[in-house]
Short mmCIF file of C-alpha atoms in Angstrom, two decimals:
data_model
loop_
_atom_site.label_atom_id
_atom_site.label_comp_id
_atom_site.label_asym_id
_atom_site.label_seq_id
_atom_site.Cartn_x
_atom_site.Cartn_y
_atom_site.Cartn_z
CA MET U 522 -4.56 1.17 -5.06
CA ARG U 523 -2.98 -1.53 -7.17
CA GLY U 524 -4.97 -4.55 -8.29
CA THR U 525 -2.76 -7.01 -6.44
CA THR U 526 -3.03 -4.98 -3.23
CA LEU U 527 -6.82 -4.83 -3.59
CA LEU U 528 -7.07 -8.58 -4.12
CA ALA U 529 -4.83 -9.25 -1.14
CA LEU U 530 -6.95 -6.93 1.02
CA LEU U 531 -10.15 -8.63 -0.16
CA ALA U 532 -8.70 -12.05 0.65
CA LEU U 533 -7.70 -10.80 4.11
CA VAL U 534 -11.20 -9.44 4.79
CA LEU U 535 -12.84 -12.68 3.62
CA LEU U 536 -10.50 -14.69 5.82
CA TYR U 537 -11.35 -12.40 8.74
CA LEU U 538 -15.08 -12.89 8.10
CA VAL U 539 -14.79 -16.66 7.91
CA SER U 540 -12.76 -16.82 11.13
CA GLY U 541 -15.33 -14.59 12.88
CA ALA U 542 -18.19 -16.76 11.62
CA LEU U 543 -16.52 -19.90 12.98
CA VAL U 544 -15.89 -18.32 16.38
CA PHE U 545 -19.41 -16.87 16.72
CA ARG U 546 -20.99 -20.16 15.70
CA ALA U 547 -18.92 -22.08 18.23
CA LEU U 548 -19.86 -19.63 20.98
CA GLU U 549 -23.53 -18.88 20.23
CA GLN U 550 -24.96 -22.02 18.68
CA PRO U 551 -24.95 -24.08 21.93
CA HIS U 552 -26.72 -21.23 23.73
CA GLU U 553 -29.37 -21.09 20.99
CA GLN U 554 -30.00 -24.84 21.23
CA GLN U 555 -30.29 -24.57 25.00
CA ALA U 556 -32.85 -21.75 24.66
CA GLN U 557 -34.88 -23.83 22.20
CA ARG U 558 -34.92 -26.76 24.62
CA GLU U 559 -36.04 -24.54 27.49
CA LEU U 560 -38.82 -23.04 25.37
CA ARG U 561 -40.03 -26.51 24.43
CA GLU U 562 -40.03 -27.59 28.08
CA VAL U 563 -41.98 -24.49 29.16
CA ARG U 564 -44.52 -25.05 26.40
CA GLU U 565 -45.03 -28.69 27.35
CA LYS U 566 -45.36 -27.75 31.02
CA PHE U 567 -47.98 -25.12 30.17
CA LEU U 568 -50.00 -27.64 28.13
CA ARG U 569 -49.88 -30.16 30.98
CA THR U 570 -50.97 -27.54 33.49
CA TYR U 571 -53.81 -26.23 31.31
CA PRO U 572 -55.16 -29.19 29.33
CA CYS U 573 -58.05 -27.07 27.99
CA VAL U 574 -55.58 -25.23 25.73
CA ASN U 575 -54.42 -27.22 22.74
CA ASP U 576 -51.04 -26.96 21.00
CA GLN U 577 -52.28 -25.01 17.94
CA GLU U 578 -54.00 -22.28 19.99
CA LEU U 579 -50.89 -21.83 22.09
CA GLY U 580 -48.74 -21.49 18.97
CA ASN U 581 -51.02 -18.81 17.54
CA PHE U 582 -50.92 -16.91 20.82
CA ILE U 583 -47.10 -16.96 20.90
CA LYS U 584 -46.93 -15.58 17.32
CA GLU U 585 -49.29 -12.73 18.18
CA VAL U 586 -47.23 -11.83 21.23
CA ALA U 587 -44.03 -11.86 19.18
CA ASP U 588 -45.57 -9.55 16.54
CA ALA U 589 -46.76 -7.16 19.24
CA LEU U 590 -43.34 -7.04 20.83
CA GLY U 591 -41.78 -6.40 17.43
CA GLY U 592 -44.19 -3.54 16.87
CA GLY U 593 -43.04 -1.76 20.00
CA ALA U 594 -45.52 -3.05 22.53
CA ASP U 595 -44.26 -3.52 26.08
CA PRO U 596 -45.77 -6.35 28.12
CA GLU U 597 -45.19 -4.42 31.35
CA THR U 598 -47.48 -1.51 30.34
CA ASN U 599 -50.56 -3.41 31.50
CA SER U 600 -50.11 -2.01 34.98
CA THR U 601 -51.88 1.22 35.79
CA SER U 602 -48.66 3.03 36.78
CA ASN U 603 -47.03 2.76 33.36
CA SER U 604 -50.10 2.76 31.12
CA SER U 605 -49.47 6.35 29.94
CA ARG U 606 -45.93 5.73 28.70
CA SER U 607 -45.41 5.48 24.92
CA ALA U 608 -42.48 4.29 22.85
CA TRP U 609 -43.01 7.29 20.53
CA ASP U 610 -42.95 10.19 22.94
CA LEU U 611 -40.85 13.23 22.04
CA GLY U 612 -37.65 12.04 23.71
CA SER U 613 -37.87 8.52 22.25
CA ALA U 614 -38.73 9.86 18.78
CA PHE U 615 -35.76 12.26 18.94
CA PHE U 616 -33.49 9.37 19.88
CA PHE U 617 -34.91 7.25 17.03
CA SER U 618 -34.28 10.06 14.52
CA GLY U 619 -30.72 10.33 15.85
CA THR U 620 -30.13 6.61 15.27
CA ILE U 621 -31.22 7.07 11.63
CA ILE U 622 -28.82 9.85 10.70
CA THR U 623 -25.95 8.28 12.67
CA THR U 624 -26.59 4.97 10.83
CA ILE U 625 -26.61 3.08 14.13
CA GLY U 626 -30.13 1.68 13.82
CA TYR U 627 -30.58 -0.32 17.01
CA GLY U 628 -33.71 -2.04 15.75
CA ASN U 629 -35.53 -2.08 19.07
CA ALA U 630 -38.08 0.29 17.56
CA ALA U 631 -39.18 -0.07 13.96
CA LEU U 632 -41.60 1.68 11.65
CA ARG U 633 -44.83 -0.20 10.99
CA THR U 634 -46.73 2.18 8.72
CA ASP U 635 -46.13 2.75 5.01
CA ALA U 636 -46.19 6.52 5.45
CA GLY U 637 -43.50 6.30 8.15
CA ARG U 638 -41.29 4.07 5.98
CA LEU U 639 -41.64 6.41 2.98
CA PHE U 640 -40.74 9.43 5.10
CA CYS U 641 -37.76 7.54 6.60
CA ILE U 642 -36.26 7.02 3.11
CA PHE U 643 -36.05 10.73 2.29
CA TYR U 644 -35.20 11.63 5.88
CA ALA U 645 -32.15 9.33 5.83
CA LEU U 646 -30.98 10.49 2.39
CA VAL U 647 -30.87 14.10 3.59
CA GLY U 648 -29.88 13.58 7.22
CA ILE U 649 -26.93 11.20 6.79
CA PRO U 650 -24.78 13.57 4.64
CA LEU U 651 -25.77 16.48 6.88
CA PHE U 652 -24.66 14.58 9.97
CA GLY U 653 -21.44 13.57 8.21
CA ILE U 654 -20.54 17.22 7.67
CA LEU U 655 -21.35 18.00 11.30
CA LEU U 656 -19.31 15.02 12.48
CA ALA U 657 -16.27 16.14 10.47
CA GLY U 658 -16.43 19.64 11.95
CA VAL U 659 -16.91 18.44 15.52
CA GLY U 660 -14.15 15.86 15.13
CA ASP U 661 -11.77 18.52 13.85
CA ARG U 662 -12.50 20.86 16.75
CA LEU U 663 -12.38 18.06 19.29
CA GLY U 664 -9.11 16.68 17.94
CA SER U 665 -7.56 20.16 17.87
CA SER U 666 -8.58 20.79 21.48
CA LEU U 667 -7.14 17.49 22.63
CA ARG U 668 -3.92 18.01 20.69
CA ARG U 669 -3.59 21.54 22.07
CA GLY U 670 -3.88 20.24 25.60
CA ILE U 671 -1.42 17.44 24.91
CA GLY U 672 0.94 19.95 23.26
CA HIS U 673 1.49 21.67 26.61
CA ILE U 674 2.44 18.32 28.09
CA GLU U 675 4.83 17.73 25.17
CA ALA U 676 6.49 21.10 25.87
CA ILE U 677 7.05 20.07 29.47
CA PHE U 678 8.65 16.79 28.38
CA LEU U 679 10.87 18.60 25.88
CA LYS U 680 12.04 20.97 28.61
CA TRP U 681 13.12 17.89 30.54
CA HIS U 682 15.27 16.91 27.51
CA VAL U 683 13.19 13.85 26.68
CA PRO U 684 13.95 12.48 23.17
CA PRO U 685 11.45 13.71 20.55
CA GLU U 686 10.60 10.17 19.41
CA LEU U 687 9.59 9.22 22.93
CA VAL U 688 7.58 12.44 23.26
CA ARG U 689 5.60 11.63 20.11
CA MET U 690 4.85 8.17 21.43
CA LEU U 691 3.75 9.53 24.79
CA SER U 692 1.51 12.14 23.12
CA ALA U 693 -0.22 9.45 21.05
CA VAL U 694 -0.78 7.32 24.14
CA LEU U 695 -2.14 10.32 26.05
CA PHE U 696 -4.50 11.17 23.17
CA LEU U 697 -5.94 7.65 23.31
CA LEU U 698 -6.15 7.54 27.10
CA VAL U 699 -7.89 10.91 27.45
CA GLY U 700 -10.42 10.02 24.76
CA CYS U 701 -11.12 6.61 26.27
CA LEU U 702 -11.54 8.17 29.71
CA LEU U 703 -14.00 10.82 28.50
CA PHE U 704 -16.06 8.84 25.99
CA VAL U 705 -15.75 5.19 27.03
CA LEU U 706 -14.99 4.69 30.72
CA THR U 707 -17.08 7.55 32.14
CA PRO U 708 -20.23 6.61 30.15
CA MET U 709 -19.70 2.98 31.15
CA PHE U 710 -19.99 3.82 34.85
CA VAL U 711 -22.97 6.12 34.16
CA PHE U 712 -24.86 3.36 32.34
CA CYS U 713 -24.00 0.87 35.06
CA TYR U 714 -25.59 3.20 37.61
CA VAL U 715 -28.62 4.38 35.58
CA GLU U 716 -29.52 1.23 33.63
CA GLY U 717 -28.46 -1.31 36.21
CA TRP U 718 -26.19 -3.13 33.77
CA SER U 719 -23.01 -4.96 34.59
CA LYS U 720 -19.68 -3.49 33.54
CA LEU U 721 -19.42 -5.95 30.65
CA GLU U 722 -22.89 -5.08 29.41
CA ALA U 723 -22.19 -1.37 29.70
CA ILE U 724 -18.87 -1.47 27.87
CA TYR U 725 -20.48 -3.72 25.26
CA PHE U 726 -23.21 -1.13 24.66
CA VAL U 727 -20.67 1.71 24.47
CA ILE U 728 -18.44 0.01 21.90
CA VAL U 729 -21.33 -1.31 19.80
CA THR U 730 -22.85 2.19 19.74
CA LEU U 731 -19.69 4.18 18.98
CA THR U 732 -18.75 1.79 16.18
CA THR U 733 -22.28 2.28 14.72
CA VAL U 734 -22.97 -1.46 14.84
CA GLY U 735 -26.11 -1.08 16.98
CA PHE U 736 -27.49 -4.55 17.55
CA GLY U 737 -30.36 -3.29 19.69
CA ASP U 738 -30.19 -5.93 22.41
CA TYR U 739 -29.05 -3.20 24.83
CA VAL U 740 -30.44 0.32 24.34
CA ALA U 741 -30.09 3.20 26.77
CA GLY U 742 -33.48 4.54 27.87
CA ALA U 743 -35.48 1.58 26.56
CA ASP U 744 -36.47 0.58 30.10
CA PRO U 745 -40.00 1.87 30.81
CA ASN U 746 -38.97 2.77 34.36
CA HIS U 747 -37.13 5.85 33.02
CA ASP U 748 -39.57 8.73 33.20
CA SER U 749 -37.12 11.53 32.25
CA PRO U 750 -37.78 12.70 28.65
CA ALA U 751 -34.32 14.34 28.44
CA TYR U 752 -32.37 11.14 29.14
CA GLN U 753 -32.24 9.76 25.59
CA PRO U 754 -31.46 13.16 23.97
CA LEU U 755 -28.47 13.46 26.32
CA VAL U 756 -27.42 9.97 25.26
CA TRP U 757 -27.57 11.13 21.63
CA PHE U 758 -25.24 14.09 22.30
CA TRP U 759 -22.81 11.68 23.93
CA ILE U 760 -23.02 9.57 20.76
CA LEU U 761 -22.19 12.66 18.67
CA LEU U 762 -19.04 13.47 20.68
CA GLY U 763 -17.98 9.83 20.87
CA LEU U 764 -18.34 9.34 17.12
CA ALA U 765 -16.35 12.53 16.51
CA TYR U 766 -13.56 11.24 18.76
CA PHE U 767 -13.54 7.86 17.04
CA ALA U 768 -13.45 9.61 13.65
CA SER U 769 -10.40 11.63 14.71
CA VAL U 770 -8.73 8.45 16.00
CA LEU U 771 -9.42 6.65 12.72
CA THR U 772 -8.06 9.64 10.79
CA THR U 773 -4.89 9.60 12.89
CA ILE U 774 -4.47 5.88 12.33
CA GLY U 775 -4.98 6.34 8.59
CA ASN U 776 -2.33 9.08 8.46
CA TRP U 777 0.07 6.92 10.45
CA LEU U 778 -0.49 3.97 8.12
CA ARG U 779 0.09 6.24 5.12
CA VAL U 780 3.39 7.45 6.57
CA VAL U 781 4.44 3.89 7.37
CA SER U 782 3.57 2.84 3.82
CA ARG U 783 5.71 5.64 2.36
CA ARG U 784 8.64 4.77 4.60
CA THR U 785 8.29 1.11 3.71
CA ARG U 786 8.33 1.94 0.00
CA ALA U 787 11.40 4.14 0.46
CA GLU U 788 13.20 1.42 2.43
CA MET U 789 12.29 -1.19 -0.16
CA GLY U 790 13.62 1.10 -2.88
CA GLY U 791 16.89 1.50 -0.95
CA LEU U 792 17.16 -2.26 -0.46
CA THR U 793 16.53 -2.84 -4.16
CA ALA U 794 19.27 -0.35 -5.08
CA GLN U 795 21.69 -1.98 -2.63
CA ALA U 796 20.88 -5.42 -4.02
CA ALA U 797 21.49 -4.20 -7.57
CA SER U 798 24.80 -2.62 -6.53
CA TRP U 799 25.88 -5.80 -4.74
CA THR U 800 24.95 -7.91 -7.75
CA GLY U 801 26.98 -5.63 -10.03
CA THR U 802 29.98 -5.79 -7.71
CA VAL U 803 29.89 -9.58 -7.50
CA THR U 804 29.55 -9.87 -11.27
CA ALA U 805 32.55 -7.57 -11.80
CA ARG U 806 34.69 -9.59 -9.36
CA VAL U 807 33.76 -12.86 -11.01
CA THR U 808 34.59 -11.39 -14.40
CA GLN U 809 37.99 -10.16 -13.18
CA ARG U 810 38.83 -13.60 -11.76
CA ALA U 811 37.84 -15.34 -14.98
CA GLY U 812 40.07 -13.02 -17.01
CA PRO U 813 39.24 -10.17 -19.34
CA PRO U 814 37.32 -11.12 -22.46
CA ALA U 815 39.19 -11.29 -25.75
CA PRO U 816 39.08 -7.92 -27.48
CA PRO U 817 37.30 -7.84 -30.81
CA PRO U 818 39.57 -7.89 -33.85
CA GLU U 819 40.47 -4.40 -34.92
CA LYS U 820 40.47 -3.34 -38.48
CA GLU U 821 43.92 -2.80 -39.99
CA LYS U 822 44.67 0.84 -40.36
CA PRO U 823 46.62 1.92 -43.41
CA PRO U 824 50.20 2.92 -42.49
CA LEU U 825 51.04 6.58 -42.49
CA PRO U 826 53.22 7.78 -45.36
CA PRO U 827 56.80 8.76 -44.38
CA PRO U 828 57.86 12.39 -44.64
CA ARG U 829 59.13 13.25 -48.09
CA SER U 830 62.71 14.49 -48.11
CA SER U 831 64.46 16.55 -50.74
CA ALA U 832 66.92 13.77 -51.64
CA GLN U 833 64.22 11.15 -51.83
CA PRO U 834 62.73 10.72 -55.27
CA ALA U 835 59.04 10.78 -55.81
CA SER U 836 59.04 7.13 -56.68
CA GLN U 837 60.04 6.18 -53.09
CA SER U 838 57.35 8.20 -51.25
CA ARG U 839 55.35 5.04 -50.55
CA PRO U 840 56.06 3.72 -47.00
CA PRO U 841 57.74 0.35 -46.63
CA THR U 842 55.46 -2.53 -45.92
CA PRO U 843 56.26 -4.71 -42.91
CA PRO U 844 57.87 -8.01 -43.82
CA GLN U 845 55.65 -11.03 -43.65
CA LYS U 846 57.04 -13.54 -41.19
CA SER U 847 55.30 -16.74 -42.16
CA GLU U 848 53.44 -18.31 -45.01
CA PRO U 849 55.30 -18.30 -48.30
CA PRO U 850 53.71 -16.38 -51.10
CA SER U 851 50.82 -18.16 -52.67
CA PRO U 852 51.20 -19.24 -56.27
CA PRO U 853 50.07 -16.68 -58.77
CA THR U 854 46.47 -16.87 -59.72
CA ALA U 855 44.67 -15.71 -62.77
CA SER U 856 43.83 -12.35 -61.23
CA ALA U 857 47.47 -11.70 -60.24
CA LEU U 858 48.76 -12.56 -63.70
CA ASP U 859 46.46 -10.00 -65.25
CA TYR U 860 48.55 -7.16 -63.72
CA PRO U 861 52.27 -8.08 -64.02
CA SER U 862 53.49 -4.52 -63.40
CA GLU U 863 51.85 -4.34 -59.94
CA ASN U 864 53.33 -7.71 -58.94
CA LEU U 865 56.79 -6.68 -60.05
CA ALA U 866 56.54 -3.36 -58.21
CA PHE U 867 55.56 -5.18 -55.00
CA ILE U 868 58.54 -7.54 -55.29
CA ASP U 869 60.84 -4.62 -56.01
CA GLU U 870 59.73 -2.68 -52.91
CA SER U 871 59.94 -5.78 -50.69
CA SER U 872 63.55 -6.43 -51.82
CA ASP U 873 64.48 -2.78 -51.17
CA THR U 874 63.02 -2.93 -47.67
CA GLN U 875 64.89 -6.12 -46.86
CA SER U 876 68.20 -4.70 -48.07
CA GLU U 877 67.66 -1.47 -46.13
CA ARG U 878 67.03 -3.37 -42.89
CA GLU U 879 70.18 -5.41 -43.43
CA ARG U 880 72.19 -2.19 -43.80
CA GLY U 881 70.51 -0.62 -40.73
CA CYS U 882 69.37 2.50 -42.46
CA ALA U 883 65.63 2.15 -42.62
CA LEU U 884 63.55 5.14 -43.50
CA PRO U 885 62.35 7.20 -40.54
CA ARG U 886 58.72 6.75 -39.49
CA ALA U 887 56.27 9.55 -39.12
CA PRO U 888 55.88 10.71 -35.51
CA ARG U 889 52.73 9.48 -33.75
CA GLY U 890 50.14 12.02 -32.84
CA ARG U 891 48.19 14.13 -35.20
CA ARG U 892 47.52 12.21 -38.33
CA ARG U 893 48.89 13.80 -41.43
CA PRO U 894 46.60 14.26 -44.34
CA ASN U 895 46.97 11.75 -47.08
CA PRO U 896 49.07 13.01 -49.99
CA PRO U 897 47.30 13.60 -53.23
CA ARG U 898 46.94 10.57 -55.35
CA LYS U 899 49.41 10.09 -58.13
CA PRO U 900 48.27 9.38 -61.60
CA ALA U 901 47.91 5.74 -62.31
CA ARG U 902 50.97 4.05 -63.68
CA PRO U 903 50.80 2.79 -67.18
CA ARG U 904 50.33 -0.90 -67.30
CA GLY U 905 53.54 -2.53 -68.42
CA PRO U 906 56.81 -3.70 -66.99
CA GLY U 907 57.79 -1.98 -63.80
CA ARG U 908 60.60 0.57 -63.87
CA PRO U 909 63.69 -0.81 -62.08
CA ARG U 910 65.18 1.36 -59.39
CA ASP U 911 68.50 2.99 -60.06
CA LYS U 912 71.09 1.48 -57.69
CA SER U 913 73.10 4.68 -57.70
CA GLU U 914 70.34 6.67 -56.01
CA PRO U 915 70.96 7.26 -52.32
CA VAL U 916 68.72 5.55 -49.80
#
């Protein structure tokens, strides 16, 4: 995961936590203040009714009762009918061990001895990974069974020529509905009947349990009126199947989000390519409207030598130079005066070219195409006055 994505996700989670804190405070703080006022009124009423009890003794008594309740004591066990019931019988202890390895931890029962706390540390370190392996296997089998059953329904829809996209959507909805019916709605009605809870309290307990939150304010089998020792172990097996179903649902959602992320990246890549192509097209059109840019100056290529004929003397093998249209010749400089023979030869060839053009019998040019190899260099002329051309020689 990229660093920017991780920071954005962290910011989103923090924002979600802050919004939840504000909502919970607005909903629960008035109820807490009302409970504190009621407790104060009850305490004052008790002191008025029994003036022999002072405020300090009553406060100490309330603390002792709270510690006893936190240690697992039940105030209703004073009656003779329920005096034999214990919070650590075999069924309750099995359920407590199940809440450890499932990481639910309701908190209604807690360990009070040092030996029990030390054993709980090692028990959790071994049991939690073991339960995770079991949960993965059960979730795989459960998800495969549900998908196999839904696959038959998909085959029926495909026989009715339903579009495949709609069939996939219907199969996902059926997977969620069947799981919610088996592991959420059915246990809700069972807990409403057995525990005497309302539908809201029952669904609250189901969701808090299957999401491993486990506040402990509602716990199945915590009522001392339940005498069946197999009730809480059955609740634990329901927790196992429900957690496996939720794990398969979360896995499906994760796979779906991964596929959506890949498609989104592919679409963004396509949009980026289209934007680059559009930008290039617009730039080309703007360039065409503004006119083509001036080509860079090309280097002058030396003219090709004309083909040597039999009647042409060797002295006229040099090609004629094009006449210069403008700019009169610059005055001779010191460097030009050092080589008078070259200057005279240039003037001689220029005059011959001009006379040949006037007569209309210019020398033929070499055909364009494959470049002829340069003729071998002639030996350098001796420095001195240039040799005048014989006028009787044919052009």
